[in-house]
C-alpha atoms as a printed R data frame, in Angstrom:
    type eleno elety resid chain resno       x       y       z
1   ATOM     1    CA   MET     A     1   0.000   0.000   0.000
2   ATOM     2    CA   MET     A     2   1.276   3.444  -0.919
3   ATOM     3    CA   GLU     A     3   2.020   5.630   2.081
4   ATOM     4    CA   LYS     A     4   0.749   9.211   2.018
5   ATOM     5    CA   VAL     A     5   2.574  12.331   3.159
6   ATOM     6    CA   LEU     A     6   1.040  15.808   3.438
7   ATOM     7    CA   CYS     A     7   3.013  19.084   3.207
8   ATOM     8    CA   VAL     A     8   1.299  22.042   4.909
9   ATOM     9    CA   CYS     A     9   1.813  25.800   4.782
10  ATOM    10    CA   VAL     A    10  -0.494  28.758   5.281
11  ATOM    11    CA   GLY     A    11  -1.869  29.144   1.755
12  ATOM    12    CA   ASN     A    12  -0.704  26.103  -0.254
13  ATOM    13    CA   ILE     A    13   0.364  28.448  -3.031
14  ATOM    14    CA   SER     A    14   4.109  28.941  -2.364
15  ATOM    15    CA   ARG     A    15   6.084  26.774   0.065
16  ATOM    16    CA   SER     A    16   4.068  23.580   0.362
17  ATOM    17    CA   PRO     A    17   3.678  22.980  -3.404
18  ATOM    18    CA   MET     A    18   7.456  23.353  -3.790
19  ATOM    19    CA   MET     A    19   8.028  21.171  -0.724
20  ATOM    20    CA   GLN     A    20   5.667  18.561  -2.153
21  ATOM    21    CA   ALA     A    21   7.611  18.389  -5.436
22  ATOM    22    CA   VAL     A    22  11.041  18.195  -3.774
23  ATOM    23    CA   LEU     A    23   9.972  15.639  -1.159
24  ATOM    24    CA   GLN     A    24   8.280  13.436  -3.785
25  ATOM    25    CA   VAL     A    25  11.589  13.171  -5.660
26  ATOM    26    CA   HIS     A    26  13.415  12.127  -2.482
27  ATOM    27    CA   LEU     A    27  10.775   9.622  -1.355
28  ATOM    28    CA   GLY     A    28  10.162   8.022  -4.733
29  ATOM    29    CA   ALA     A    29   7.209   6.198  -6.203
30  ATOM    30    CA   SER     A    30   6.252   4.161  -3.126
31  ATOM    31    CA   PHE     A    31   5.003   7.356  -1.459
32  ATOM    32    CA   LEU     A    32   2.318   9.819  -2.510
33  ATOM    33    CA   VAL     A    33   3.170  13.360  -1.419
34  ATOM    34    CA   GLU     A    34   0.364  15.936  -1.395
35  ATOM    35    CA   SER     A    35   0.002  19.467  -0.028
36  ATOM    36    CA   ALA     A    36  -2.639  21.644   1.610
37  ATOM    37    CA   ALA     A    37  -3.292  25.008   3.278
38  ATOM    38    CA   LEU     A    38  -4.271  26.091   6.752
39  ATOM    39    CA   SER     A    39  -6.111  29.076   5.260
40  ATOM    40    CA   LYS     A    40  -9.562  28.307   3.900
41  ATOM    41    CA   GLU     A    41  -9.605  31.684   2.120
42  ATOM    42    CA   LEU     A    42  -6.800  30.680  -0.250
43  ATOM    43    CA   ALA     A    43  -8.303  27.316  -1.255
44  ATOM    44    CA   GLY     A    44  -8.890  26.959  -4.972
45  ATOM    45    CA   ARG     A    45  -6.100  29.324  -6.018
46  ATOM    46    CA   PRO     A    46  -3.264  28.414  -8.374
47  ATOM    47    CA   ALA     A    47   0.335  28.244  -7.195
48  ATOM    48    CA   ASN     A    48   2.050  31.619  -6.856
49  ATOM    49    CA   HIS     A    49   3.619  32.625 -10.178
50  ATOM    50    CA   ARG     A    50   7.029  32.824  -8.495
51  ATOM    51    CA   SER     A    51   6.720  29.232  -7.239
52  ATOM    52    CA   VAL     A    52   5.744  28.171 -10.745
53  ATOM    53    CA   ALA     A    53   8.682  30.065 -12.301
54  ATOM    54    CA   CYS     A    54  11.171  28.810  -9.726
55  ATOM    55    CA   MET     A    55  10.145  25.175 -10.157
56  ATOM    56    CA   LYS     A    56   9.997  25.538 -13.958
57  ATOM    57    CA   GLU     A    57  13.736  26.385 -13.849
58  ATOM    58    CA   ARG     A    58  14.143  22.926 -12.342
59  ATOM    59    CA   GLY     A    59  11.901  21.248 -14.918
60  ATOM    60    CA   VAL     A    60   8.951  20.797 -12.536
61  ATOM    61    CA   ASP     A    61   5.557  22.044 -13.694
62  ATOM    62    CA   LEU     A    62   3.413  23.539 -10.913
63  ATOM    63    CA   SER     A    63   1.114  25.384 -13.333
64  ATOM    64    CA   GLY     A    64  -1.743  22.940 -12.701
65  ATOM    65    CA   HIS     A    65  -1.539  23.170  -8.906
66  ATOM    66    CA   ILE     A    66  -4.722  24.248  -7.109
67  ATOM    67    CA   SER     A    67  -4.529  24.989  -3.378
68  ATOM    68    CA   ARG     A    68  -6.530  22.856  -0.964
69  ATOM    69    CA   TRP     A    69  -7.685  23.539   2.587
70  ATOM    70    CA   ILE     A    70  -6.855  20.930   5.251
71  ATOM    71    CA   GLY     A    71 -10.412  21.219   6.584
72  ATOM    72    CA   GLU     A    72 -11.643  19.460   3.442
73  ATOM    73    CA   LEU     A    73  -9.233  16.549   3.841
74  ATOM    74    CA   ASN     A    74  -9.290  13.466   6.007
75  ATOM    75    CA   LEU     A    75  -6.007  14.119   7.814
76  ATOM    76    CA   TYR     A    76  -5.993  10.583   9.194
77  ATOM    77    CA   GLN     A    77  -5.157   9.206   5.738
78  ATOM    78    CA   TYR     A    78  -1.633  10.644   6.057
79  ATOM    79    CA   ARG     A    79   1.022   8.846   8.031
80  ATOM    80    CA   TRP     A    80   3.283  11.901   8.029
81  ATOM    81    CA   ILE     A    81   2.435  15.595   7.878
82  ATOM    82    CA   VAL     A    82   5.339  17.964   7.216
83  ATOM    83    CA   CYS     A    83   4.735  21.616   8.132
84  ATOM    84    CA   VAL     A    84   6.681  24.755   7.219
85  ATOM    85    CA   GLY     A    85   6.796  26.026  10.805
86  ATOM    86    CA   HIS     A    86   5.894  25.487  14.442
87  ATOM    87    CA   ASP     A    87   2.649  27.517  14.282
88  ATOM    88    CA   GLU     A    88   1.445  25.434  11.348
89  ATOM    89    CA   ALA     A    89   2.401  22.197  13.114
90  ATOM    90    CA   ASP     A    90   0.514  23.268  16.256
91  ATOM    91    CA   LYS     A    91  -2.610  23.982  14.194
92  ATOM    92    CA   VAL     A    92  -2.367  20.612  12.434
93  ATOM    93    CA   ARG     A    93  -1.904  18.795  15.758
94  ATOM    94    CA   SER     A    94  -4.948  20.642  17.095
95  ATOM    95    CA   ALA     A    95  -7.008  19.573  14.059
96  ATOM    96    CA   LEU     A    96  -5.868  15.970  14.473
97  ATOM    97    CA   GLY     A    97  -6.493  15.719  18.193
98  ATOM    98    CA   ALA     A    98  -5.104  12.362  19.227
99  ATOM    99    CA   GLY     A    99  -4.444  11.405  15.611
100 ATOM   100    CA   SER     A   100  -2.000   8.831  14.421
101 ATOM   101    CA   ALA     A   101  -0.074  10.945  11.914
102 ATOM   102    CA   SER     A   102   3.437  12.006  12.718
103 ATOM   103    CA   VAL     A   103   3.558  15.819  12.487
104 ATOM   104    CA   MET     A   104   6.984  17.352  11.905
105 ATOM   105    CA   VAL     A   105   8.438  20.758  11.109
106 ATOM   106    CA   ALA     A   106  10.755  21.078   8.117
107 ATOM   107    CA   ASN     A   107  14.021  22.742   9.140
108 ATOM   108    CA   ASP     A   108  12.841  22.420  12.739
109 ATOM   109    CA   ASN     A   109  16.111  23.448  14.385
110 ATOM   110    CA   GLN     A   110  16.101  26.728  12.410
111 ATOM   111    CA   GLY     A   111  12.425  27.534  13.002
112 ATOM   112    CA   GLY     A   112  11.010  26.174   9.758
113 ATOM   113    CA   ILE     A   113  10.896  27.327   6.139
114 ATOM   114    CA   PRO     A   114  10.573  31.136   5.907
115 ATOM   115    CA   ASP     A   115   7.804  32.519   3.704
116 ATOM   116    CA   PRO     A   116   9.281  33.933   0.461
117 ATOM   117    CA   TYR     A   117   6.055  35.719  -0.533
118 ATOM   118    CA   GLU     A   118   7.373  39.284  -0.167
119 ATOM   119    CA   LEU     A   119  10.908  38.504  -1.367
120 ATOM   120    CA   GLY     A   120  10.544  38.211  -5.150
121 ATOM   121    CA   LEU     A   121  11.863  35.409  -7.329
122 ATOM   122    CA   ALA     A   122  15.231  35.446  -5.511
123 ATOM   123    CA   GLY     A   123  13.376  34.676  -2.261
124 ATOM   124    CA   TYR     A   124  11.658  31.724  -3.903
125 ATOM   125    CA   ARG     A   125  14.987  30.449  -5.201
126 ATOM   126    CA   ASP     A   126  16.390  30.735  -1.662
127 ATOM   127    CA   CYS     A   127  13.331  28.874  -0.352
128 ATOM   128    CA   LEU     A   128  13.895  26.093  -2.894
129 ATOM   129    CA   ALA     A   129  17.589  25.899  -1.967
130 ATOM   130    CA   LEU     A   130  16.586  25.481   1.682
131 ATOM   131    CA   LEU     A   131  14.059  22.790   0.737
132 ATOM   132    CA   ASP     A   132  16.860  21.034  -1.188
133 ATOM   133    CA   GLN     A   133  18.925  20.992   2.014
134 ATOM   134    CA   VAL     A   134  16.119  19.905   4.336
135 ATOM   135    CA   MET     A   135  13.987  17.435   2.355
136 ATOM   136    CA   PRO     A   136  16.623  14.660   2.125
137 ATOM   137    CA   HIS     A   137  16.646  14.540   5.959
138 ATOM   138    CA   ILE     A   138  12.829  14.510   6.118
139 ATOM   139    CA   ALA     A   139  12.722  11.759   3.467
140 ATOM   140    CA   GLN     A   140  15.327   9.742   5.361
141 ATOM   141    CA   HIS     A   141  13.314  10.076   8.585
142 ATOM   142    CA   ILE     A   142  10.097   9.008   6.847
143 ATOM   143    CA   SER     A   143  11.737   6.120   4.982
144 ATOM   144    CA   GLY     A   144  13.582   4.993   8.114
145 ATOM   145    CA   ALA     A   145  10.393   5.033  10.170
146 ATOM   146    CA   ARG     A   146   8.629   3.055   7.461
147 ATOM   147    CA   ILE     A   147  11.350   0.418   7.364
148 ATOM   148    CA   ALA     A   148  11.421   0.205  11.165
149 ATOM   149    CA   SER     A   149   7.650  -0.364  11.295
150 ATOM   150    CA   THR     A   150   7.602  -3.039   8.570
151 ATOM   151    CA   PRO     A   151   7.376  -6.524  10.094
152 ATOM   152    CA   ASP     A   152   9.925  -9.136   9.067
153 ATOM   153    CA   ARG     A   153   8.634 -11.518   6.444
């Protein structure tokens, strides 16, 4: 069975779509990585044009991305939920209650992934560079936890 991972940011138009694309590459085809927003107001919007441009430079097409609100998702379908910051993680944990998903903060020891929204294309490139540094560690944690929880055959 394919394991599901959710990437969460405030609007699901900048950081989490980029995080989703980078993490999917690191986790490979046995995982399905999705993304969603904490803000209901931004649901239904396309990815920010700077996210699209930044990822296009890498050969990843985000032009079809449409933001989703976590309130419309069954959060219990995800084994791991990766958030861009501590505030977002707290809100996800609150929504889950005593849920079974493992909620983590990307770049936890540095306070998360800063929002590039006001910083122009250079800020989005910096955000992607940070995701490139952080996502291999997140993928390793997720893959390691999966292997550790798989019974011997």
